[in-house]
PDB file of C-alpha atoms in Angstrom:
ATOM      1  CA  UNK A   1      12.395  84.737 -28.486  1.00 38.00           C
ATOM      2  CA  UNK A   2      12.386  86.125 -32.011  1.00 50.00           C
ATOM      3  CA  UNK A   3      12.807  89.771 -32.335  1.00 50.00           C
ATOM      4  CA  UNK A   4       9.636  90.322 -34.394  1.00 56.00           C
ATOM      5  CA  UNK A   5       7.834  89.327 -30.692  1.00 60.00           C
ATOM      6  CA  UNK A   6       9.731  91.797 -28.787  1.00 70.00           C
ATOM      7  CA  UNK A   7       9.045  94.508 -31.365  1.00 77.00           C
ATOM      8  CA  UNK A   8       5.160  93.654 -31.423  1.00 78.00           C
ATOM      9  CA  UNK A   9       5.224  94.404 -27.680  1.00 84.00           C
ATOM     10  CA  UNK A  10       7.017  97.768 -28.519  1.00 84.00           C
ATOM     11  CA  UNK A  11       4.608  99.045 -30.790  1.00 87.00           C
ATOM     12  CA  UNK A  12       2.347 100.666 -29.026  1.00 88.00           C
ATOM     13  CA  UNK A  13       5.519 102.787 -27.902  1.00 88.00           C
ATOM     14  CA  UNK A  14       7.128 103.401 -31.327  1.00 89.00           C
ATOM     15  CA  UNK A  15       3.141 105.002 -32.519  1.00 91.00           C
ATOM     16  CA  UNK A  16       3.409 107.087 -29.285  1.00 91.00           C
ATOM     17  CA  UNK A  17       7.436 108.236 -30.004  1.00 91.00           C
ATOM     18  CA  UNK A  18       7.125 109.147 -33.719  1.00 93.00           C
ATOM     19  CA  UNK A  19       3.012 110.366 -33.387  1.00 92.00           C
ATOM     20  CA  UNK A  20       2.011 107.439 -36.083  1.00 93.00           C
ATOM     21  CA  UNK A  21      -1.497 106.376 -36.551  1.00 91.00           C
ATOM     22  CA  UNK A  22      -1.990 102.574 -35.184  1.00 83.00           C
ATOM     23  CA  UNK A  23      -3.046 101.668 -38.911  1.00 85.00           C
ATOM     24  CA  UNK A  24       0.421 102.683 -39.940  1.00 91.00           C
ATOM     25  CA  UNK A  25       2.586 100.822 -37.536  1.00 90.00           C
ATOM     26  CA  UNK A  26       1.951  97.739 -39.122  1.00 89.00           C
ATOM     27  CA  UNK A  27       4.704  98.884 -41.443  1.00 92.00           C
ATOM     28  CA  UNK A  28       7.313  98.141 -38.988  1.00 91.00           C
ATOM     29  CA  UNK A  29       6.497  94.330 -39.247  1.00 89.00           C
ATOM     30  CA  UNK A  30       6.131  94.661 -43.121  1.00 90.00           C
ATOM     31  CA  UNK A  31       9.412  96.139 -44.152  1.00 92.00           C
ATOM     32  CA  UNK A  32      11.023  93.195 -41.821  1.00 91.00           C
ATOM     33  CA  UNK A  33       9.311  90.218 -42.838  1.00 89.00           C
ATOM     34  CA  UNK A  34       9.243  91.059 -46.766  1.00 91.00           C
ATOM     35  CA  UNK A  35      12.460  92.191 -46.305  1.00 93.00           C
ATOM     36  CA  UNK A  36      13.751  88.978 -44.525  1.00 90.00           C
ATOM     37  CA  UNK A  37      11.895  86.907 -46.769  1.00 88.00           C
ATOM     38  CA  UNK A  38      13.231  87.919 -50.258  1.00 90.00           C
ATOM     39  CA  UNK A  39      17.021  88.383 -49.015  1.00 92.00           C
ATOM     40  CA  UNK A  40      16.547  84.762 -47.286  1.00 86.00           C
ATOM     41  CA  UNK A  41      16.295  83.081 -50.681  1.00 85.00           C
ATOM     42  CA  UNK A  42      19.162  85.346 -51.995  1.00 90.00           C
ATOM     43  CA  UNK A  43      21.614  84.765 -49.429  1.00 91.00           C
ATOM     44  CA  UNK A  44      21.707  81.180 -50.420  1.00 87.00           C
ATOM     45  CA  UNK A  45      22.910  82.333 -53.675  1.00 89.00           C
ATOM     46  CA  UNK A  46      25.441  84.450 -52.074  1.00 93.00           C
ATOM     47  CA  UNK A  47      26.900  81.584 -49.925  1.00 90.00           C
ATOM     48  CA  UNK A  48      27.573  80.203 -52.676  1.00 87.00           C
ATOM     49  CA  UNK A  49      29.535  82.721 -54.678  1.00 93.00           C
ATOM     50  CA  UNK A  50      31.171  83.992 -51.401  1.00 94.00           C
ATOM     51  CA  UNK A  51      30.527  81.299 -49.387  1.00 91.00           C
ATOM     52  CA  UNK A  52      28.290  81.024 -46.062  1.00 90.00           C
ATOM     53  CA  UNK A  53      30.890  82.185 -43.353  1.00 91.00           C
ATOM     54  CA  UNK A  54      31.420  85.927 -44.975  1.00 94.00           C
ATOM     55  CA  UNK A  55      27.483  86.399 -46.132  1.00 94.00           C
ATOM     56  CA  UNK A  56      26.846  84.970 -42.244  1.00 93.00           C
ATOM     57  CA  UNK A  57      29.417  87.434 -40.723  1.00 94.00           C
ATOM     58  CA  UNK A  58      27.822  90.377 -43.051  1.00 95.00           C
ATOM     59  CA  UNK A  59      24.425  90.319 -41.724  1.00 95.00           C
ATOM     60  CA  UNK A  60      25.689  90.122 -38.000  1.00 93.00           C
ATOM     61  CA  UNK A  61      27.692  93.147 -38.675  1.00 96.00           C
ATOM     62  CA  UNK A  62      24.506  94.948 -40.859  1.00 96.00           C
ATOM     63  CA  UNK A  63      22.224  93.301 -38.072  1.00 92.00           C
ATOM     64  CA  UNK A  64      23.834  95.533 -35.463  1.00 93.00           C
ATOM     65  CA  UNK A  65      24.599  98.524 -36.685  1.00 95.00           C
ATOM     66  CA  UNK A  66      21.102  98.920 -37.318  1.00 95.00           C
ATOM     67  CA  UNK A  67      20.719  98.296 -34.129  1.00 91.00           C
ATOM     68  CA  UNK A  68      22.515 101.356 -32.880  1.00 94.00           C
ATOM     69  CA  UNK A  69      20.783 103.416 -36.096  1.00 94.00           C
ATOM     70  CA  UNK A  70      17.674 102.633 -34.010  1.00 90.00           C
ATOM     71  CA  UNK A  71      19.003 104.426 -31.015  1.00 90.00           C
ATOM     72  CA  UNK A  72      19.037 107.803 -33.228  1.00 93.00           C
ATOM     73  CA  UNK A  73      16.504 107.792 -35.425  1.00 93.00           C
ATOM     74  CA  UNK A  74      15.126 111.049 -36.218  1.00 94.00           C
ATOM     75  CA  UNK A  75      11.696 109.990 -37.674  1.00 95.00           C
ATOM     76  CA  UNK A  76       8.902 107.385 -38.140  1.00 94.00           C
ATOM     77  CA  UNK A  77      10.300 106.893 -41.656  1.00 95.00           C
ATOM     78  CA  UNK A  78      13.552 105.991 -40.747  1.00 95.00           C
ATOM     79  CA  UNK A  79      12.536 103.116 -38.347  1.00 94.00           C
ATOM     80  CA  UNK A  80      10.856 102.155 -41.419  1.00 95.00           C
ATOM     81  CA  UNK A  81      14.228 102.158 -43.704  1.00 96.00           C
ATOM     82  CA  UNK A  82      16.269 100.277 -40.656  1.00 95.00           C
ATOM     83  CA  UNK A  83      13.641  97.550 -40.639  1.00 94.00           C
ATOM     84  CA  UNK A  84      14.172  97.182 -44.024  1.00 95.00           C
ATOM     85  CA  UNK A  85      18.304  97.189 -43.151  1.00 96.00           C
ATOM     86  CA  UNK A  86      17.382  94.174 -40.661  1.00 93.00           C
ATOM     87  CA  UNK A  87      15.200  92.227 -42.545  1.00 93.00           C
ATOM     88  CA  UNK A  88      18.093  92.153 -45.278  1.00 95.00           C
ATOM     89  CA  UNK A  89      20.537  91.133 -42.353  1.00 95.00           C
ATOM     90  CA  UNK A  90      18.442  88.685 -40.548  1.00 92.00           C
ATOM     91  CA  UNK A  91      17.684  87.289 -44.039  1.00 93.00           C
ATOM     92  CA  UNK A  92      21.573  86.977 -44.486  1.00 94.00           C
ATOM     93  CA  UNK A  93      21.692  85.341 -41.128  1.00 92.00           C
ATOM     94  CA  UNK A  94      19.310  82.765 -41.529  1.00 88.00           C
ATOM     95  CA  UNK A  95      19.679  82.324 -44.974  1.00 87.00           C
ATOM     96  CA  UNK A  96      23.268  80.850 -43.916  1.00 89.00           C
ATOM     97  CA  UNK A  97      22.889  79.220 -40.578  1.00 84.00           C
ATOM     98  CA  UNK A  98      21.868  75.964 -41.655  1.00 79.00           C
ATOM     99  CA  UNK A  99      24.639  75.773 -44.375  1.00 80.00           C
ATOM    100  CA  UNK A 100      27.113  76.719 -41.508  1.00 80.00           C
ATOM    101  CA  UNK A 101      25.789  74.360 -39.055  1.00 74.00           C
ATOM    102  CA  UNK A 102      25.848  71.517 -42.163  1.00 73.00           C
ATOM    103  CA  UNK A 103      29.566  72.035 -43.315  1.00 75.00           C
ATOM    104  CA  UNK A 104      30.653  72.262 -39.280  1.00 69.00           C
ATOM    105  CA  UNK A 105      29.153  68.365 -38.883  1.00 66.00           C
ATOM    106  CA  UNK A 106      31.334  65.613 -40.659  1.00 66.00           C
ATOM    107  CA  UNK A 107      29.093  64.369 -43.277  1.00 66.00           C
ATOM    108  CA  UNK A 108      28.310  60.609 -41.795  1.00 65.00           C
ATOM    109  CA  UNK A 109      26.197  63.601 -39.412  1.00 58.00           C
ATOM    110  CA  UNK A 110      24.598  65.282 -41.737  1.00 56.00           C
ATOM    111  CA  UNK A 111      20.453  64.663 -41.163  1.00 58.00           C
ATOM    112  CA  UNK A 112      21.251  64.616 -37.433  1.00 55.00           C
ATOM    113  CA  UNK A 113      20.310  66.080 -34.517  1.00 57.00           C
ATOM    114  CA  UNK A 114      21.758  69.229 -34.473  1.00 54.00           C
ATOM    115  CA  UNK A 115      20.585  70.258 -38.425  1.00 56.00           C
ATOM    116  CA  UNK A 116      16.801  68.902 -37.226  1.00 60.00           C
ATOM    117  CA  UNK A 117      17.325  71.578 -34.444  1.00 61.00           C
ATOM    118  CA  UNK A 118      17.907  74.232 -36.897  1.00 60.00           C
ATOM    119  CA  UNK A 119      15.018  72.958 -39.332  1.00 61.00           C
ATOM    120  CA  UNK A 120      13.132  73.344 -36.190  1.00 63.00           C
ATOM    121  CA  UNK A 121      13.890  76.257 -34.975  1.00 60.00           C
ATOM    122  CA  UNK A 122      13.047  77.684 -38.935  1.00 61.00           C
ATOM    123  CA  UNK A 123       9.553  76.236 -38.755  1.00 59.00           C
ATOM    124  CA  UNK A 124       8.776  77.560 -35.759  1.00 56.00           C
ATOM    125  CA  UNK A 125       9.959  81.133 -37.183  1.00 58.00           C
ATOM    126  CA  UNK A 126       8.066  80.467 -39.968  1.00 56.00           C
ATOM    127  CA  UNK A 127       5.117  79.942 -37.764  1.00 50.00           C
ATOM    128  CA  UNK A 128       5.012  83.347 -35.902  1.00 50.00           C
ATOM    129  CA  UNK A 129       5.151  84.764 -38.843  1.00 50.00           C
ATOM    130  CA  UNK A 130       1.873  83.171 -39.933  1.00 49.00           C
ATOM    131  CA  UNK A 131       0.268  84.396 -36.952  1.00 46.00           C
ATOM    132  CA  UNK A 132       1.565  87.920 -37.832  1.00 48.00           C
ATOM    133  CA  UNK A 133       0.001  88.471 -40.810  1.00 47.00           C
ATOM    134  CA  UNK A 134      -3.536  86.719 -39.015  1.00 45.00           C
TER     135      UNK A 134
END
């Protein structure tokens, strides 16, 4: 399940928490997937400077402290700000993963199974999205 899913069904109670207008929750999708989507393309560039394992390991580690930042934000606007935190660590995340998964197969692999799982799995993210923004 991708997390964007489980927050869509948690909207209703995030307008109700913080007193936000339902026309104004739709931020809380749009600071993740703009977010996600520009740092995706940039942690390619990092992997390559720092390599994949360390930018991977980064947005785990950024990916759950916002996680607990959740647990105590004050306001609307800070849910806002840790979205944007997520975004840039789920963009680190799968910005990486296929690189990791690539370099872990011996190369007579590479094209295989396992890296058309990952393609997949990236499609099909790319597809919720879509019907996000519908």
């Amino acid at each position: 399940m991708s997390l964007d899913s489980a927050i869509n069904i948690a909207l209703p109670a995030i307008a109700g928490a913080f007193g936000v207008e339902p026309a104004a929750i739709r931020w809380v999708i749009i600071c993740y997937v703009l977010t996600y989507a520009l740092t995706a393309f940039v942690a390619g560039v990092l992997a390559d400077r720092f390599g994949p394992g360390p930018v991977f390991t980064a947005g785990l580690w950024l990916s759950g402290a916002v996680f607990i930042g959740y647990a105590f934000a004050p306001a609307y606007g800070t849910v806002l700000l840790l979205r944007m935190a997520q975004g840039l660590g789920g963009g680190l995340v799968y910005g990486t993963a296929p690189a990791l998964v690539t370099l872990s197969l011996p190369r007579e692999r590479h094209g295989d199974r396992d890296l058309r799982i990952v393609r997949r799995r990236e499609a099909d993210e790319k597809l919720a999205v879509g019907t996000i923004r519908a």
